[in-house]
Coordinates of C-alpha atoms in Angstrom, one line a residue:
X1 CA 10.1 -17.5 10.4
X2 CA 7.9 -14.5 11.1
X3 CA 6.9 -12.3 9.0
X4 CA 4.5 -9.2 8.6
X5 CA 0.9 -10.5 6.9
X6 CA 0.6 -6.7 4.6
X7 CA 4.3 -6.7 3.8
X8 CA 4.7 -10.1 3.2
X9 CA 1.9 -9.5 0.5
X10 CA 3.2 -6.5 -0.7
X11 CA 6.8 -8.4 -1.0
X12 CA 4.8 -11.0 -3.0
X13 CA 2.8 -8.7 -5.7
X14 CA 6.6 -6.7 -6.4
X15 CA 8.5 -9.7 -6.1
X16 CA 10.6 -9.4 -9.4
X17 CA 11.3 -5.7 -9.1
X18 CA 12.3 -6.0 -5.1
X19 CA 14.6 -9.2 -5.6
X20 CA 17.0 -10.2 -8.5
X21 CA 19.4 -12.8 -7.6
X22 CA 18.5 -14.3 -3.8
X23 CA 15.0 -13.8 -1.6
X24 CA 15.1 -13.7 2.4
X25 CA 16.0 -12.2 5.3
X26 CA 18.6 -9.5 5.9
X27 CA 20.8 -12.1 7.6
X28 CA 20.1 -14.5 4.4
X29 CA 20.7 -11.9 1.7
X30 CA 24.3 -11.0 3.6
X31 CA 25.2 -14.6 4.1
X32 CA 24.0 -15.1 0.0
X33 CA 25.9 -12.3 -0.8
X34 CA 29.6 -13.0 1.0
X35 CA 29.2 -16.5 -0.4
X36 CA 29.0 -15.0 -4.0
X37 CA 32.0 -12.8 -3.2
X38 CA 29.7 -9.7 -3.1
X39 CA 28.8 -6.7 -0.5
X40 CA 25.2 -7.1 -0.9
X41 CA 22.0 -7.7 -3.2
X42 CA 19.3 -6.1 -3.7
X43 CA 16.5 -6.7 -1.6
X44 CA 17.5 -5.9 1.8
X45 CA 15.1 -3.1 2.3
X46 CA 12.4 -5.2 1.0
X47 CA 13.4 -8.0 3.3
X48 CA 13.6 -5.8 6.3
X49 CA 9.9 -4.6 5.7
X50 CA 8.9 -8.3 5.1
X51 CA 10.6 -10.8 7.9
X52 CA 9.9 -8.9 11.8
X53 CA 13.2 -10.4 12.5
X54 CA 16.5 -12.1 11.1

């Protein structure tokens, strides 16, 4: 898993306000949302900033 170190630190410091039900890469967030019958979960922007790919 490739991460942007500064963005990762910021994500960890503000974790509770950026992710609510699940956390991970955008790909994993979208997969979890589909599996839960949802269109999306909060955290897509945070995931895009924290993870370089996926």
